[in-house]
Structure formats: structure tokens, C-alpha cells
Amino acid sequence: MAELSLRGVGRAYGKIWAVRDVTLTVADGEFLTLLGPSGCGKTTTLRCIAGFAPLSAGEILLDGHPLSSAAPGLHVPPERRGMGMVFQSYAVWPHMTVSQNVAYPPRRARVPGADAEQRVRRALALVRMEAMADRYPHQLSGGQQQRVALARALVMAPRVLLLDEPLSHLDAPVREEMRFEIRDLQLTLGITVVYVTHDQAEAMAMSGRIAVMDAGRVIQVGRPREIYDRPATPFVAGFVGVANFIPAVVEGEDAGGGLRVRLLDGTGRHVLRGAQSDVMGEIDGRAIRVCIRPEHLGVDAAGPLRGRVIRRTDLGSRAECLVALGDARVRVETPPHLDVAEGQEVSLAVRRFLIYPQAD
């Protein structure tokens, strides 16, 4: 078992709280990603879990046993937590061979020679680096160096694996390959993983659950599809995926169910029917914000919205148009071969939209 619990965790630097009131449970064998923009507190949270940063509030437990607490005197040092960590910069020692890098943790732990050698061989086999055991880091690609760092983190069979933006320095094709390798490795070993990234695609592809963070707090926790389809706040909707936001007012209930809303886009004529909508949060009064993802808009002669194409961008497997709806600007995803030109007037159909309370 390796269930990790964070209860009201906070970390302050002077009067500035980098992390505030974070409460999470990571189940045994779960892959949880901390996702958010730079400065949101995700790496600080990971450092608190690892034991590199003491707590200013709350506590951290592993299988019910305290690791850290804001109470004086309770802080298990990093090397005694049974965790492995992979850093953003790899931290592979340049003067050591691949096998020597991976052998460093068992050597520090005074593991007997034969056992240590077996652990190193097993860890290198897990990341498919056995054939490069005698090479030095300067003889390896970025992806290979990351595999060495991963093997070193796994060599002592940790109960929890922590990864701090480990793919951010890799080229796109290698990054995509490593996403699946790390996820497959986690499933093979059944290890508990906490992964930190600002990359929404990484989080969506790899995670069992995602915890979205902003300004030191966890905003929403859920499975990737839940986070994308039902973002709890406009911040989550805008950070995980692309979102068009338009101010609107509630006109009443729609005959098909839900709310009927009129967009405040300067035209006065664009009305959306509520049967397509989900209301997120408590609506107090008539003022709201409508959120529409680009893939939920489509060029359709019978659509209720009328606008002009300002820009068209071809993206290979799809195209994206920026369309002016009166004073509003919306991004619309279209098939790549759809005959739509810049300056053209188009009608748009709306397949689904979200309704949020209007910001103060």
C-alpha cells in the first residue's frame, strides 16, 4: 500500500503563501497530476511531499503515517520517505556512466554489492537502457538521459514516484513517446505517482486524475474527461483546452429544458437555447458568462449565430477560424478542407455550451 494524503497543506515564504489549504488523497497505484500555470504552487506542493520543503500548515501522511506536519519536530527527511524523484533538469551526473548514475542510490543506502548490481540491471531493463550502461551522459540524447534519471528514481523500489515536469526539455516527438513510456511503466509496476506539469496535453494523456491548481490552491480534482467536459470554473475551462467566453443574460427557461440566453455581443440578436447547456455554479440574477469550446461551434447555414471570418489558420488535421460576432471574437474548429475564407460571412451552429456566473 502507498496511499498519500495531504491535509490542509500550506507553505509560506515570509508573508507570501505559495501553497494554501491543499487537501488531496492519492490512492495506492494512482497516477495523479498537479496541473497549473507557472507560479501556481504545484512544484512547491511536490517539494513538500518529497520532504524538501517544510510545512507551514497542515500535514502529509503515507498510509496513515505522518511524514510532515506544521507541528514542531515532525519532519521525516527525504531519504527516509521511500520516494523516488525525477527532476525537470534530469540531474544526471556527467562524470558517471549510466550504470554508475543508477547505482548511486543503492550505494548511498549501503546495499550489498550483488543486490545493488541486480537492482541496477533491473532498473535499466525497465527503461530499456541496458545496452547503454557504460556510456556517459554526453553520449546520450535528452530522452535517454531522462530514462537514466527515471531508472535512478526506481532503483530502490520506491513506494511513491514524484516527477517534476520531466519532459519539458524534450523535443515534441520524444516528449510524446516518453509520455506513454512513463504511463506504461507506472501501470506495470503499480506504483503511486504524483506528476507535475503545466502541459494540459500531458496531463490529459497520462493521468488517472488531475488536480488543477491556481494561486496556491487546488481548484478542481477529477478524471481528465470530467475536467475537460465540466470545468468547475472559468479558469479551469480556459486553462484546460481552449474556451470562448461571451457575456450574456438569462431570458428565461427554454421549452426544451434549461435556460435561454442572449449573448451580449453588440448585435442584440444572438440567442442560445438551453437544452444544449450545462450550468456550472450558482446563477444569481440574469448576468452570466457563456463558455463555448471551438469544437462545439461549427459552420452551418442554419446556425443561429452570424459573423465574419477574421482569420483562418490551417493546422493539418483541422483548421481554426477566428470569427467576429459583433463585439465578440470566437475561435471555431472546422474540417481542414472546408471552403471558408477570411472576410467571409458565416453562420455558426452551437452544439454545446457552459453557463457560469458573471464575474464581479
CSV table of C-alpha atoms in Angstrom, one decimal:
chain,number,residue,atom,x,y,z
A,1,MET,CA,0.0,0.0,0.0
A,2,ALA,CA,1.1,3.6,-0.7
A,3,GLU,CA,-1.8,5.9,-0.1
A,4,LEU,CA,-0.6,9.5,0.1
A,5,SER,CA,-2.7,12.1,2.0
A,6,LEU,CA,-2.3,15.9,2.1
A,7,ARG,CA,-4.5,17.6,4.7
A,8,GLY,CA,-4.7,21.3,4.7
A,9,VAL,CA,-1.2,21.6,3.4
A,10,GLY,CA,0.3,25.1,3.2
A,11,ARG,CA,3.8,26.5,2.6
A,12,ALA,CA,4.6,30.2,3.2
A,13,TYR,CA,7.7,32.2,2.4
A,14,GLY,CA,7.6,35.1,4.8
A,15,LYS,CA,4.1,36.6,4.4
A,16,ILE,CA,3.6,35.0,0.9
A,17,TRP,CA,1.7,31.7,0.8
A,18,ALA,CA,3.0,29.7,-2.2
A,19,VAL,CA,0.6,26.8,-1.3
A,20,ARG,CA,-2.6,27.2,0.8
A,21,ASP,CA,-5.0,24.7,2.2
A,22,VAL,CA,-4.3,21.8,-0.2
A,23,THR,CA,-6.2,18.7,0.7
A,24,LEU,CA,-5.8,15.6,-1.6
A,25,THR,CA,-5.7,11.8,-1.3
A,26,VAL,CA,-3.7,9.9,-3.9
A,27,ALA,CA,-4.8,6.3,-3.9
A,28,ASP,CA,-2.4,3.3,-3.9
A,29,GLY,CA,-1.3,2.8,-7.5
A,30,GLU,CA,-2.9,6.0,-8.8
A,31,PHE,CA,-1.4,8.4,-11.3
A,32,LEU,CA,-2.3,12.0,-10.1
A,33,THR,CA,-1.1,15.1,-12.0
A,34,LEU,CA,-0.8,18.5,-10.4
A,35,LEU,CA,-1.6,20.8,-13.4
A,36,GLY,CA,-1.4,24.6,-13.5
A,37,PRO,CA,0.4,27.7,-14.8
A,38,SER,CA,3.8,28.8,-13.6
A,39,GLY,CA,3.7,30.1,-10.1
A,40,CYS,CA,0.6,28.2,-9.1
A,41,GLY,CA,2.2,26.2,-6.4
A,42,LYS,CA,2.4,22.8,-8.0
A,43,THR,CA,6.2,22.3,-7.7
A,44,THR,CA,6.2,23.7,-4.1
A,45,THR,CA,3.5,21.1,-3.3
A,46,LEU,CA,5.7,18.3,-4.8
A,47,ARG,CA,8.7,19.6,-2.8
A,48,CYS,CA,6.6,19.4,0.4
A,49,ILE,CA,5.6,15.8,-0.4
A,50,ALA,CA,9.3,14.9,-1.1
A,51,GLY,CA,10.4,16.5,2.2
A,52,PHE,CA,12.5,19.2,0.6
A,53,ALA,CA,10.2,22.0,1.9
A,54,PRO,CA,8.8,22.0,5.5
A,55,LEU,CA,5.1,22.7,6.0
A,56,SER,CA,3.8,26.0,7.3
A,57,ALA,CA,0.3,24.4,7.7
A,58,GLY,CA,-1.3,21.0,7.6
A,59,GLU,CA,0.2,17.6,7.4
A,60,ILE,CA,1.3,14.9,4.9
A,61,LEU,CA,0.8,11.2,5.6
A,62,LEU,CA,1.8,8.0,3.8
A,63,ASP,CA,-0.5,5.0,4.6
A,64,GLY,CA,-1.7,6.9,7.7
A,65,HIS,CA,1.8,7.5,9.0
A,66,PRO,CA,2.8,11.2,9.3
A,67,LEU,CA,5.7,12.4,7.1
A,68,SER,CA,5.4,16.1,7.6
A,69,SER,CA,3.5,18.4,9.9
A,70,ALA,CA,3.4,22.1,10.7
A,71,ALA,CA,3.8,21.0,14.3
A,72,PRO,CA,7.4,21.3,15.5
A,73,GLY,CA,9.6,18.3,15.4
A,74,LEU,CA,7.6,16.2,12.8
A,75,HIS,CA,9.5,16.1,9.5
A,76,VAL,CA,10.8,12.8,8.0
A,77,PRO,CA,13.8,13.6,5.9
A,78,PRO,CA,13.6,13.0,2.1
A,79,GLU,CA,15.9,9.9,2.1
A,80,ARG,CA,13.7,8.1,4.6
A,81,ARG,CA,10.3,8.6,2.9
A,82,GLY,CA,10.5,5.7,0.5
A,83,MET,CA,10.0,8.0,-2.5
A,84,GLY,CA,11.9,8.4,-5.8
A,85,MET,CA,12.0,11.8,-7.6
A,86,VAL,CA,12.8,12.8,-11.2
A,87,PHE,CA,13.7,16.4,-11.7
A,88,GLN,CA,13.0,18.8,-14.6
A,89,SER,CA,16.7,19.1,-15.3
A,90,TYR,CA,17.4,15.3,-15.2
A,91,ALA,CA,20.3,15.9,-12.7
A,92,VAL,CA,22.3,13.1,-14.3
A,93,TRP,CA,25.9,13.3,-13.1
A,94,PRO,CA,28.2,13.9,-16.1
A,95,HIS,CA,31.3,12.2,-14.7
A,96,MET,CA,29.5,8.9,-14.1
A,97,THR,CA,28.4,6.3,-16.6
A,98,VAL,CA,24.7,5.3,-16.9
A,99,SER,CA,25.1,2.3,-14.6
A,100,GLN,CA,27.1,4.4,-12.0
A,101,ASN,CA,24.4,7.0,-12.0
A,102,VAL,CA,21.7,4.4,-11.4
A,103,ALA,CA,23.9,2.7,-8.8
A,104,TYR,CA,24.3,5.8,-6.7
A,105,PRO,CA,21.1,5.4,-4.5
A,106,PRO,CA,21.8,1.8,-3.5
A,107,ARG,CA,25.5,2.7,-2.8
A,108,ARG,CA,24.4,5.6,-0.5
A,109,ALA,CA,22.0,3.1,1.2
A,110,ARG,CA,24.9,0.6,1.7
A,111,VAL,CA,23.0,-2.1,-0.3
A,112,PRO,CA,25.3,-5.2,-0.6
A,113,GLY,CA,27.2,-5.4,-3.9
A,114,ALA,CA,25.4,-8.3,-5.6
A,115,ASP,CA,22.0,-7.0,-4.6
A,116,ALA,CA,22.9,-3.5,-5.8
A,117,GLU,CA,24.0,-4.8,-9.2
A,118,GLN,CA,20.8,-6.8,-9.6
A,119,ARG,CA,18.8,-3.7,-8.7
A,120,VAL,CA,20.7,-1.6,-11.3
A,121,ARG,CA,20.2,-4.2,-14.0
A,122,ARG,CA,16.5,-4.5,-13.3
A,123,ALA,CA,16.0,-0.7,-13.3
A,124,LEU,CA,17.9,-0.3,-16.6
A,125,ALA,CA,15.9,-3.1,-18.1
A,126,LEU,CA,12.6,-1.3,-17.1
A,127,VAL,CA,13.6,1.8,-19.1
A,128,ARG,CA,15.3,-0.2,-21.9
A,129,MET,CA,18.8,1.2,-21.3
A,130,GLU,CA,20.8,-2.0,-20.6
A,131,ALA,CA,22.8,-1.7,-23.8
A,132,MET,CA,24.0,1.8,-22.8
A,133,ALA,CA,25.1,1.0,-19.2
A,134,ASP,CA,28.7,2.0,-19.9
A,135,ARG,CA,28.0,5.3,-21.7
A,136,TYR,CA,28.4,8.8,-20.3
A,137,PRO,CA,25.6,11.4,-20.3
A,138,HIS,CA,27.3,13.4,-23.1
A,139,GLN,CA,26.9,10.4,-25.3
A,140,LEU,CA,23.1,10.2,-24.8
A,141,SER,CA,20.1,12.1,-26.2
A,142,GLY,CA,17.8,14.0,-24.0
A,143,GLY,CA,15.3,11.2,-24.0
A,144,GLN,CA,17.9,8.7,-23.0
A,145,GLN,CA,19.2,10.9,-20.2
A,146,GLN,CA,15.6,11.2,-18.9
A,147,ARG,CA,15.4,7.4,-18.9
A,148,VAL,CA,18.5,7.2,-16.8
A,149,ALA,CA,17.0,9.7,-14.3
A,150,LEU,CA,13.9,7.5,-14.2
A,151,ALA,CA,15.9,4.3,-13.6
A,152,ARG,CA,17.8,6.0,-10.8
A,153,ALA,CA,14.5,7.1,-9.2
A,154,LEU,CA,13.1,3.5,-9.4
A,155,VAL,CA,16.2,1.5,-8.5
A,156,MET,CA,15.3,1.4,-4.7
A,157,ALA,CA,11.7,0.3,-5.5
A,158,PRO,CA,10.1,3.4,-4.0
A,159,ARG,CA,6.5,3.4,-2.8
A,160,VAL,CA,5.8,6.7,-4.4
A,161,LEU,CA,7.3,8.2,-7.6
A,162,LEU,CA,7.4,12.0,-7.9
A,163,LEU,CA,8.0,13.7,-11.3
A,164,ASP,CA,8.6,17.4,-11.7
A,165,GLU,CA,8.0,18.5,-15.3
A,166,PRO,CA,10.3,15.7,-16.5
A,167,LEU,CA,9.5,16.1,-20.2
A,168,SER,CA,9.7,19.9,-20.6
A,169,HIS,CA,13.2,19.9,-22.1
A,170,LEU,CA,12.5,17.2,-24.8
A,171,ASP,CA,11.6,17.7,-28.4
A,172,ALA,CA,7.9,17.1,-29.3
A,173,PRO,CA,8.2,13.6,-30.8
A,174,VAL,CA,10.4,12.4,-27.9
A,175,ARG,CA,8.1,14.0,-25.4
A,176,GLU,CA,5.1,12.2,-26.8
A,177,GLU,CA,6.9,8.9,-26.8
A,178,MET,CA,8.1,9.4,-23.2
A,179,ARG,CA,4.5,10.2,-22.0
A,180,PHE,CA,3.4,6.7,-23.0
A,181,GLU,CA,6.6,5.0,-21.6
A,182,ILE,CA,6.1,6.6,-18.2
A,183,ARG,CA,2.4,5.7,-18.1
A,184,ASP,CA,3.1,2.1,-19.2
A,185,LEU,CA,5.9,1.8,-16.6
A,186,GLN,CA,3.5,3.1,-13.9
A,187,LEU,CA,0.9,0.6,-14.9
A,188,THR,CA,3.4,-2.3,-15.0
A,189,LEU,CA,4.8,-1.5,-11.5
A,190,GLY,CA,1.5,-0.4,-9.9
A,191,ILE,CA,3.4,2.4,-8.3
A,192,THR,CA,1.7,5.6,-6.9
A,193,VAL,CA,2.7,8.6,-9.0
A,194,VAL,CA,2.4,12.3,-8.4
A,195,TYR,CA,3.3,14.2,-11.6
A,196,VAL,CA,3.7,18.0,-12.1
A,197,THR,CA,3.2,19.7,-15.4
A,198,HIS,CA,1.9,22.9,-17.0
A,199,ASP,CA,1.2,21.0,-20.2
A,200,GLN,CA,-2.5,20.1,-20.5
A,201,ALA,CA,-1.9,17.5,-23.2
A,202,GLU,CA,0.5,15.7,-20.9
A,203,ALA,CA,-2.0,15.8,-18.1
A,204,MET,CA,-4.9,14.5,-20.2
A,205,ALA,CA,-2.8,11.7,-21.8
A,206,MET,CA,-1.2,10.3,-18.7
A,207,SER,CA,-3.3,10.9,-15.6
A,208,GLY,CA,-5.8,8.8,-13.8
A,209,ARG,CA,-6.9,12.1,-12.1
A,210,ILE,CA,-5.9,15.7,-12.4
A,211,ALA,CA,-5.7,18.4,-9.7
A,212,VAL,CA,-5.9,21.8,-11.3
A,213,MET,CA,-4.1,24.5,-9.3
A,214,ASP,CA,-4.1,28.3,-9.3
A,215,ALA,CA,-2.7,30.8,-6.9
A,216,GLY,CA,-1.5,28.1,-4.5
A,217,ARG,CA,-4.9,26.3,-4.2
A,218,VAL,CA,-6.5,23.3,-5.8
A,219,ILE,CA,-9.4,24.5,-7.9
A,220,GLN,CA,-10.8,21.2,-9.2
A,221,VAL,CA,-9.9,17.5,-9.0
A,222,GLY,CA,-11.3,14.9,-11.4
A,223,ARG,CA,-10.7,12.5,-14.2
A,224,PRO,CA,-9.3,14.1,-17.4
A,225,ARG,CA,-12.6,13.9,-19.3
A,226,GLU,CA,-14.5,15.3,-16.4
A,227,ILE,CA,-12.1,18.2,-16.1
A,228,TYR,CA,-12.4,19.0,-19.8
A,229,ASP,CA,-16.2,18.5,-20.2
A,230,ARG,CA,-17.3,20.0,-16.9
A,231,PRO,CA,-14.7,22.6,-15.7
A,232,ALA,CA,-15.8,23.9,-12.3
A,233,THR,CA,-14.7,27.5,-13.0
A,234,PRO,CA,-13.9,29.7,-16.0
A,235,PHE,CA,-10.2,29.5,-15.0
A,236,VAL,CA,-10.2,25.7,-15.4
A,237,ALA,CA,-12.2,25.9,-18.7
A,238,GLY,CA,-9.6,28.4,-20.1
A,239,PHE,CA,-6.5,26.6,-18.9
A,240,VAL,CA,-7.6,23.0,-19.8
A,241,GLY,CA,-8.3,23.4,-23.5
A,242,VAL,CA,-9.4,26.4,-25.5
A,243,ALA,CA,-12.6,28.3,-24.4
A,244,ASN,CA,-14.5,31.2,-25.9
A,245,PHE,CA,-16.2,33.4,-23.2
A,246,ILE,CA,-19.0,35.8,-24.0
A,247,PRO,CA,-21.1,37.8,-21.6
A,248,ALA,CA,-24.8,37.1,-21.7
A,249,VAL,CA,-28.1,37.5,-19.9
A,250,VAL,CA,-30.7,34.9,-19.0
A,251,GLU,CA,-34.0,35.5,-20.8
A,252,GLY,CA,-36.0,32.7,-19.2
A,253,GLU,CA,-36.5,28.9,-19.4
A,254,ASP,CA,-36.3,27.2,-22.7
A,255,ALA,CA,-39.1,24.9,-23.9
A,256,GLY,CA,-36.7,22.0,-24.3
A,257,GLY,CA,-35.3,22.4,-20.8
A,258,GLY,CA,-32.6,24.6,-19.3
A,259,LEU,CA,-32.1,28.3,-19.8
A,260,ARG,CA,-32.5,30.5,-22.9
A,261,VAL,CA,-29.7,33.1,-23.0
A,262,ARG,CA,-29.0,36.2,-25.2
A,263,LEU,CA,-25.4,37.0,-26.0
A,264,LEU,CA,-24.2,40.5,-25.1
A,265,ASP,CA,-22.0,40.7,-28.3
A,266,GLY,CA,-23.3,44.1,-29.5
A,267,THR,CA,-25.7,42.6,-32.1
A,268,GLY,CA,-28.7,42.0,-29.8
A,269,ARG,CA,-29.9,39.1,-32.0
A,270,HIS,CA,-27.9,36.0,-30.9
A,271,VAL,CA,-29.9,33.7,-28.7
A,272,LEU,CA,-28.8,30.2,-27.5
A,273,ARG,CA,-31.2,27.5,-26.4
A,274,GLY,CA,-30.6,26.0,-23.0
A,275,ALA,CA,-31.2,22.3,-23.9
A,276,GLN,CA,-27.6,22.3,-25.1
A,277,SER,CA,-26.2,23.8,-21.9
A,278,ASP,CA,-24.7,22.9,-18.6
A,279,VAL,CA,-24.9,25.4,-15.7
A,280,MET,CA,-21.7,25.5,-13.7
A,281,GLY,CA,-22.1,27.1,-10.2
A,282,GLU,CA,-25.0,29.1,-8.7
A,283,ILE,CA,-26.6,31.6,-11.1
A,284,ASP,CA,-27.6,34.7,-9.0
A,285,GLY,CA,-29.6,37.1,-11.2
A,286,ARG,CA,-29.6,37.4,-15.0
A,287,ALA,CA,-25.9,38.2,-15.8
A,288,ILE,CA,-23.9,35.2,-16.8
A,289,ARG,CA,-20.8,34.2,-18.9
A,290,VAL,CA,-21.3,31.7,-21.7
A,291,CYS,CA,-18.3,29.4,-22.5
A,292,ILE,CA,-18.1,27.6,-25.8
A,293,ARG,CA,-15.2,25.4,-26.9
A,294,PRO,CA,-14.1,25.7,-30.5
A,295,GLU,CA,-15.1,22.1,-31.4
A,296,HIS,CA,-18.6,22.8,-30.2
A,297,LEU,CA,-19.0,25.5,-32.8
A,298,GLY,CA,-19.5,24.7,-36.5
A,299,VAL,CA,-20.1,26.5,-39.8
A,300,ASP,CA,-23.7,25.8,-40.6
A,301,ALA,CA,-26.1,27.8,-42.9
A,302,ALA,CA,-28.9,27.1,-40.4
A,303,GLY,CA,-26.9,28.2,-37.4
A,304,PRO,CA,-28.3,30.9,-35.0
A,305,LEU,CA,-25.1,32.9,-34.9
A,306,ARG,CA,-23.9,35.2,-37.7
A,307,GLY,CA,-20.4,36.5,-38.0
A,308,ARG,CA,-17.4,37.3,-40.2
A,309,VAL,CA,-14.2,35.3,-40.5
A,310,ILE,CA,-11.3,37.4,-39.4
A,311,ARG,CA,-8.5,34.8,-39.6
A,312,ARG,CA,-8.2,31.2,-40.8
A,313,THR,CA,-5.3,29.0,-39.6
A,314,ASP,CA,-4.6,25.6,-41.2
A,315,LEU,CA,-3.4,23.1,-38.6
A,316,GLY,CA,-3.0,20.0,-40.7
A,317,SER,CA,-5.7,17.7,-39.4
A,318,ARG,CA,-8.1,20.6,-38.8
A,319,ALA,CA,-8.4,24.3,-39.4
A,320,GLU,CA,-9.3,27.1,-36.9
A,321,CYS,CA,-11.2,30.3,-37.7
A,322,LEU,CA,-11.4,33.4,-35.7
A,323,VAL,CA,-14.9,34.8,-36.2
A,324,ALA,CA,-16.3,38.2,-35.2
A,325,LEU,CA,-19.7,38.0,-33.6
A,326,GLY,CA,-20.5,41.7,-33.2
A,327,ASP,CA,-18.1,42.8,-30.5
A,328,ALA,CA,-17.1,39.3,-29.5
A,329,ARG,CA,-14.4,37.1,-31.0
A,330,VAL,CA,-14.7,33.3,-31.1
A,331,ARG,CA,-12.4,30.5,-32.2
A,332,VAL,CA,-14.2,27.9,-34.4
A,333,GLU,CA,-12.7,24.5,-35.2
A,334,THR,CA,-13.5,23.3,-38.8
A,335,PRO,CA,-12.6,20.4,-41.1
A,336,PRO,CA,-9.3,21.2,-42.9
A,337,HIS,CA,-10.9,21.3,-46.4
A,338,LEU,CA,-14.0,23.4,-45.6
A,339,ASP,CA,-14.1,26.2,-48.1
A,340,VAL,CA,-14.1,29.2,-45.7
A,341,ALA,CA,-12.1,32.3,-46.5
A,342,GLU,CA,-11.0,35.4,-44.5
A,343,GLY,CA,-13.6,38.1,-44.7
A,344,GLN,CA,-16.4,35.7,-45.5
A,345,GLU,CA,-19.8,35.9,-43.7
A,346,VAL,CA,-20.7,32.7,-42.0
A,347,SER,CA,-23.5,31.2,-39.8
A,348,LEU,CA,-22.5,29.1,-36.8
A,349,ALA,CA,-24.3,26.3,-35.0
A,350,VAL,CA,-23.6,25.7,-31.3
A,351,ARG,CA,-23.6,22.1,-30.2
A,352,ARG,CA,-22.9,22.6,-26.5
A,353,PHE,CA,-22.1,25.5,-24.1
A,354,LEU,CA,-21.5,26.1,-20.5
A,355,ILE,CA,-23.0,28.8,-18.3
A,356,TYR,CA,-21.0,30.4,-15.5
A,357,PRO,CA,-22.0,33.2,-13.1
A,358,GLN,CA,-20.8,36.6,-14.3
A,359,ALA,CA,-17.5,37.7,-12.7
A,360,ASP,CA,-17.7,40.5,-10.2
